[in-house]
CSV table of C-alpha atoms and ligand atoms in Angstrom, one decimal:
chain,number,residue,atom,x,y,z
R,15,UNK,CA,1.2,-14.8,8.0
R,16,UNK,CA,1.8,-16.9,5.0
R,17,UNK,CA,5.2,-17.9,4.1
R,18,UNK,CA,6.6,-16.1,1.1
R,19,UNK,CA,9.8,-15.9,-1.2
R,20,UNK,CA,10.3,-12.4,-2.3
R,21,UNK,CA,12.2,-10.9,-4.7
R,22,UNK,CA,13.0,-6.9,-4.3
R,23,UNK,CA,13.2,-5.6,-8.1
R,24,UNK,CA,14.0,-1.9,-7.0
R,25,UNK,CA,14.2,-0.1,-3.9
R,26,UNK,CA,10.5,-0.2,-3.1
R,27,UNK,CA,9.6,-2.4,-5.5
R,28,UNK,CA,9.0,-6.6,-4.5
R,29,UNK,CA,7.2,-9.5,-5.9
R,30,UNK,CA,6.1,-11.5,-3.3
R,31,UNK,CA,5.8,-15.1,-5.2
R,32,UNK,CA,2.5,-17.0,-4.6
R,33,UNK,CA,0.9,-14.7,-2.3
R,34,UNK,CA,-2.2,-14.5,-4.1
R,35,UNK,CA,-2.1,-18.3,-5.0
R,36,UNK,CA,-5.0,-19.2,-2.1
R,37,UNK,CA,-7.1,-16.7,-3.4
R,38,UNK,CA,-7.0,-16.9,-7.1
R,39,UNK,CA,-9.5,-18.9,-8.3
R,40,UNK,CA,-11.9,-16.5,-5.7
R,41,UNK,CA,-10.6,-13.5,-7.1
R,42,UNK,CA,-11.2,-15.5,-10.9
R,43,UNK,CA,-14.6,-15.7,-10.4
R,44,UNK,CA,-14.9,-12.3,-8.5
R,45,UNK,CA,-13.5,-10.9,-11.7
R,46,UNK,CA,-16.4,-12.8,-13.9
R,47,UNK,CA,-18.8,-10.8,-10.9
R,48,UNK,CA,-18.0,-7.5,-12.1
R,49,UNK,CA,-17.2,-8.1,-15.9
R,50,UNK,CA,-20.5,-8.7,-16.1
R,51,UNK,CA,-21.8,-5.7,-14.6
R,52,UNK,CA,-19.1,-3.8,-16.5
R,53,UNK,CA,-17.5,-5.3,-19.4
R,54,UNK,CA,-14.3,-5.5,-20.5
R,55,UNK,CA,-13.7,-2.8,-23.0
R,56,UNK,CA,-10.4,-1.8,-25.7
R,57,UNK,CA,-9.5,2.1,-24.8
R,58,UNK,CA,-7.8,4.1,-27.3
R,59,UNK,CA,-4.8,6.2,-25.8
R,60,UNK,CA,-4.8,10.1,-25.6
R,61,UNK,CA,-3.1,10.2,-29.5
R,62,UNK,CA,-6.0,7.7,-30.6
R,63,UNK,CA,-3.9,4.1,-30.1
R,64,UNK,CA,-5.6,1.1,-29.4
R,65,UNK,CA,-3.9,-0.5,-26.2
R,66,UNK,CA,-3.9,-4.0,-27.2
R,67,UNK,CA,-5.2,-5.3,-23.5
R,68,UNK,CA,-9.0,-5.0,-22.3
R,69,UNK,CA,-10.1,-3.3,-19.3
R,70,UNK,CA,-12.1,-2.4,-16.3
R,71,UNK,CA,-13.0,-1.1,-13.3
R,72,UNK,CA,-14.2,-1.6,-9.6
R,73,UNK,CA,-14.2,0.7,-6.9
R,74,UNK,CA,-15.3,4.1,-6.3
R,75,UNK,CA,-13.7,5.2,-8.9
R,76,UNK,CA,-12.0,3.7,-12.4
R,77,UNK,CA,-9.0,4.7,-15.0
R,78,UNK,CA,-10.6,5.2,-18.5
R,79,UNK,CA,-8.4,6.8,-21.5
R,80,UNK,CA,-9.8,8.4,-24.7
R,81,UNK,CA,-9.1,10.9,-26.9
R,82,UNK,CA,-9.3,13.5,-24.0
R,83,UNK,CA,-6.8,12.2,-21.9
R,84,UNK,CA,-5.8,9.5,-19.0
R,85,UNK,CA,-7.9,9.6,-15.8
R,86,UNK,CA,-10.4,8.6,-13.1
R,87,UNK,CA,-13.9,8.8,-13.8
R,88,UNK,CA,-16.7,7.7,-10.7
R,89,UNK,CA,-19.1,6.4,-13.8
R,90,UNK,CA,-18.3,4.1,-16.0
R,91,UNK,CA,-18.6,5.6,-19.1
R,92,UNK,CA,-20.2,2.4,-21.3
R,93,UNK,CA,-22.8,1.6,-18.6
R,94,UNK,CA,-23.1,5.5,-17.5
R,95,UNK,CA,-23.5,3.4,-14.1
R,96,UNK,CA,-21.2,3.5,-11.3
R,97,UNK,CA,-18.4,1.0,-11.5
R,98,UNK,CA,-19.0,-2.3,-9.4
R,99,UNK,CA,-17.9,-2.4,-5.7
R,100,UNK,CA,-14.5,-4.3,-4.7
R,101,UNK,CA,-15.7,-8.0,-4.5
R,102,UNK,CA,-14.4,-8.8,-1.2
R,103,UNK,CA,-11.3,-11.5,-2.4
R,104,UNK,CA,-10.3,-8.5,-3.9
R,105,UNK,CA,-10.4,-6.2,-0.7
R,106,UNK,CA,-8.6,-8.7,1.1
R,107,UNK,CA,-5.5,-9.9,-1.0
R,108,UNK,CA,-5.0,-5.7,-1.0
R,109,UNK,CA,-4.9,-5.5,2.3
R,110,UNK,CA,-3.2,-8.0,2.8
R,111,UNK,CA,-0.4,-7.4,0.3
R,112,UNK,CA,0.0,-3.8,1.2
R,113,UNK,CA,0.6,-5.1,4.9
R,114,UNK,CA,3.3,-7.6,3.7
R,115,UNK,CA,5.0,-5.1,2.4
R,116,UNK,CA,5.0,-2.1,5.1
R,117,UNK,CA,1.5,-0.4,4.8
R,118,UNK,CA,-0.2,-1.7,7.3
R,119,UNK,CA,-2.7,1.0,6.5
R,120,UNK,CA,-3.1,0.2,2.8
R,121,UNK,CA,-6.7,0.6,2.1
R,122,UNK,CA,-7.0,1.0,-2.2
R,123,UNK,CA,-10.2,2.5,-3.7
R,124,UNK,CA,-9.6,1.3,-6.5
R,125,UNK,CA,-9.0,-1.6,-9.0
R,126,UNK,CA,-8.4,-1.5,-12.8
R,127,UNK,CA,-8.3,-5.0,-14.3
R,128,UNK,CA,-6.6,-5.7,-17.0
R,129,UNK,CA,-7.1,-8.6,-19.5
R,130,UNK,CA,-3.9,-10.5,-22.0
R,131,UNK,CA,-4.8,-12.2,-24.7
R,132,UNK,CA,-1.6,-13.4,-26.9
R,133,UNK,CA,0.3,-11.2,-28.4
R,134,UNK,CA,-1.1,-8.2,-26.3
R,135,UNK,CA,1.6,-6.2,-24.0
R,136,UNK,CA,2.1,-2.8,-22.3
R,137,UNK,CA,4.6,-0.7,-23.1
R,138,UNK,CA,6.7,1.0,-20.4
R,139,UNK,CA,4.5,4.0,-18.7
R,140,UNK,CA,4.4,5.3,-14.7
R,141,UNK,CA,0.9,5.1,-12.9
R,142,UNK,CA,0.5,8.9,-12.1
R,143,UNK,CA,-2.6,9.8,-13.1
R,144,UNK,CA,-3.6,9.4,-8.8
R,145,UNK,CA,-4.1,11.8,-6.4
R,146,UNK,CA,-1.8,9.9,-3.8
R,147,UNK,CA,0.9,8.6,-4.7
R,148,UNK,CA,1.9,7.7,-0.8
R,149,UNK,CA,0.1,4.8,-1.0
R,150,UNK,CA,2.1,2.0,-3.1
R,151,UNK,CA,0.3,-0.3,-6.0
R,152,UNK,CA,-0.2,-3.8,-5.5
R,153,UNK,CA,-0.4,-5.6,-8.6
R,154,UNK,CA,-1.6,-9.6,-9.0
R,155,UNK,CA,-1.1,-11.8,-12.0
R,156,UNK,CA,-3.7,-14.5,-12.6
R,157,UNK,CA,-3.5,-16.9,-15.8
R,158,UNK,CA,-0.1,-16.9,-17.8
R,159,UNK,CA,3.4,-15.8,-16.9
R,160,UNK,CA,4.5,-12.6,-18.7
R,161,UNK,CA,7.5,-10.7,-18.6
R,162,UNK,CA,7.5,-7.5,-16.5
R,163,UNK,CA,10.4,-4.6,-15.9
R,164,UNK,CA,10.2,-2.3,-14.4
R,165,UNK,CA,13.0,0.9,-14.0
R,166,UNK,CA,13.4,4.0,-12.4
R,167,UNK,CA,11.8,8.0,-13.0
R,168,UNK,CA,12.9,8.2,-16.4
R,169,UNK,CA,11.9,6.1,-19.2
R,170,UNK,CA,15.4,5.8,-20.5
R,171,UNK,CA,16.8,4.2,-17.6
R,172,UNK,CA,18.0,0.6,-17.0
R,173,UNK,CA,15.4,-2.2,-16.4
R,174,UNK,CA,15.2,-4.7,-14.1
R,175,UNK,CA,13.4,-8.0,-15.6
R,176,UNK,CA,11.3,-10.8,-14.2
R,177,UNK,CA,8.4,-13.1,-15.1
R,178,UNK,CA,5.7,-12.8,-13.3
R,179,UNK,CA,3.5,-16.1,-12.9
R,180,UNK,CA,-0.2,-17.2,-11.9
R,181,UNK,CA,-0.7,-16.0,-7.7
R,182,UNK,CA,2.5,-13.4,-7.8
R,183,UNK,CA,1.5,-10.1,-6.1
R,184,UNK,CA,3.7,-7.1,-7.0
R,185,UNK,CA,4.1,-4.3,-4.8
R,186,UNK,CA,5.7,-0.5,-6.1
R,187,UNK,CA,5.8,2.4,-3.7
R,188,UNK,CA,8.1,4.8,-1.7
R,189,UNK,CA,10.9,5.3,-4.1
R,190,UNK,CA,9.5,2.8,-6.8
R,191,UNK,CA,6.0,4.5,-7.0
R,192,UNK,CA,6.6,6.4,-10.0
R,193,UNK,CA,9.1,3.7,-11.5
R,194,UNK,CA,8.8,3.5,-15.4
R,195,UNK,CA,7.1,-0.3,-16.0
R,196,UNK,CA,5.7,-2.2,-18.8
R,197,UNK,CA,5.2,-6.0,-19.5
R,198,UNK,CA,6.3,-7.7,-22.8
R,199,UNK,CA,4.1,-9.7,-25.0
R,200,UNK,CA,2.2,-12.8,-23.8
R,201,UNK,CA,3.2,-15.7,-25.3
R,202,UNK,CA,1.0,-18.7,-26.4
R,203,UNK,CA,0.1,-20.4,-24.0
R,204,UNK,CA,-3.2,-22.5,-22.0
R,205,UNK,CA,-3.6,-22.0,-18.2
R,206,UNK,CA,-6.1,-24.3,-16.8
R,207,UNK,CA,-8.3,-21.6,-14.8
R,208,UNK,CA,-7.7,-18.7,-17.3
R,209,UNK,CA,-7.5,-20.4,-20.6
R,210,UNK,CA,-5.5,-18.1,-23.4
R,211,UNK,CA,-5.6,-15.3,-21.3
R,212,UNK,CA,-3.7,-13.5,-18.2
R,213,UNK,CA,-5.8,-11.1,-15.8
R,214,UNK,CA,-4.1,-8.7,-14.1
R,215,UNK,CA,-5.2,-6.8,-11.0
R,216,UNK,CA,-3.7,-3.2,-10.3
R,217,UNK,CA,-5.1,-1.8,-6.9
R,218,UNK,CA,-4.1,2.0,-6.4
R,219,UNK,CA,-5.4,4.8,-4.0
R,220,UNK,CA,-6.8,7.1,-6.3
X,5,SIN,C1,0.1,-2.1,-15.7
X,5,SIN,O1,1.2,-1.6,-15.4
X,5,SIN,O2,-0.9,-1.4,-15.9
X,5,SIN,C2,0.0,-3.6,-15.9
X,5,SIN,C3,1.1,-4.4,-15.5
X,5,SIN,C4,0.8,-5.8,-15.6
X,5,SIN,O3,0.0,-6.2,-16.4
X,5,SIN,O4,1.5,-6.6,-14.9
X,6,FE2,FE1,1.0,0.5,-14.7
């Protein structure tokens, strides 16, 4: 197993510092694999928002937002195609992160990635539009550092901070599966495989 430092932000909640770092610049171009199959894309939120990150989707099934709501959809809805199958970097820092942290039997259908370009954030929201919400999420960060918190089951809670860097994996289950999160705003900055830009990858059983 690869030695990690962890940090526990909540009960059920850890970042597991550098645990994707041997994989990244695999899952990097993994990610240019199925962005070009199914491109990023802005979403508008439920009450017509832009979010300010782009998105998309691998897996059997992907997390698209419109007008009509949040939810999973088996087609991608701008190349009325199925969404591209997990690249296998991907598959494997999953597994491999849900095991670190308890679920030995983690086993994700799906992946939304998300891309930061400055001044683009995400304000604080639970991931609860799944139909399992046994299974924790395993989140990577790829590119710049950003600041994430995260909290508890109601919005107005306290927060715990922390910035999470280029190969950090997250992991939020058990009690923390329906913990309140959001990140700040990226900050200016030049990362030399991403560029301008932070990727993040949120795995979920869906
Ligand atoms: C999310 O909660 O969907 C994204 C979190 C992150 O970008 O780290
Ligand atoms: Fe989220």
């Amino acid at each position: 197993m690869i030695e990690t430092r962890v940090t526990q932000l909540t009960s059920g909640a850890h970042v597991f510092h550098g645990y994707a770092l041997d994989i990244a610049e695999e899952l990097l171009k993994e990610i240019d694999l199925v962005v070009s199959v199914s491109p990023l894309r802005s979403v508008v939120t439920p009450s017509g928002k832009s979010m300010s990150v782009k998105m998309t989707n691998c897996g059997t099934r992907g997390w698209v937002s419109d007008r009509r709501g949040y939810r999973y959809e088996e087609k991608d809805p701008v190349t009325a195609k199925k969404w591209p199958v997990m690249p296998p970097g991907f598959v494997a820092i999953a597994k491999r992160s849900g095991a670190v942290a308890g679920y030995p039997d983690y086993e994700p259908n799906v992946c939304l990635i998300n891309r930061y370009e400055p001044g683009n954030c995400m304000g604080l929201h639970q991931d609860k539009d799944e139909r399992d919400f046994s299974q924790p999420i395993v989140s990577v960060s790829l590119g710049l550092s950003i600041s994430f918190k995260i909290g508890g089951l109601s919005r107005q809670g306290s927060t715990t901070r922390i910035d999470l860097v280029h190969g950090d994996v997250l992991v939020f289950g058990g009690p923390a599966r329906l913990a309140y999160h959001g990140v700040g705003k990226l900050r200016e900055g030049e990362h030399p495989l991403t560029g301008k830009s932070r990727f993040n990858l949120t795995f979920r059983v869906s």
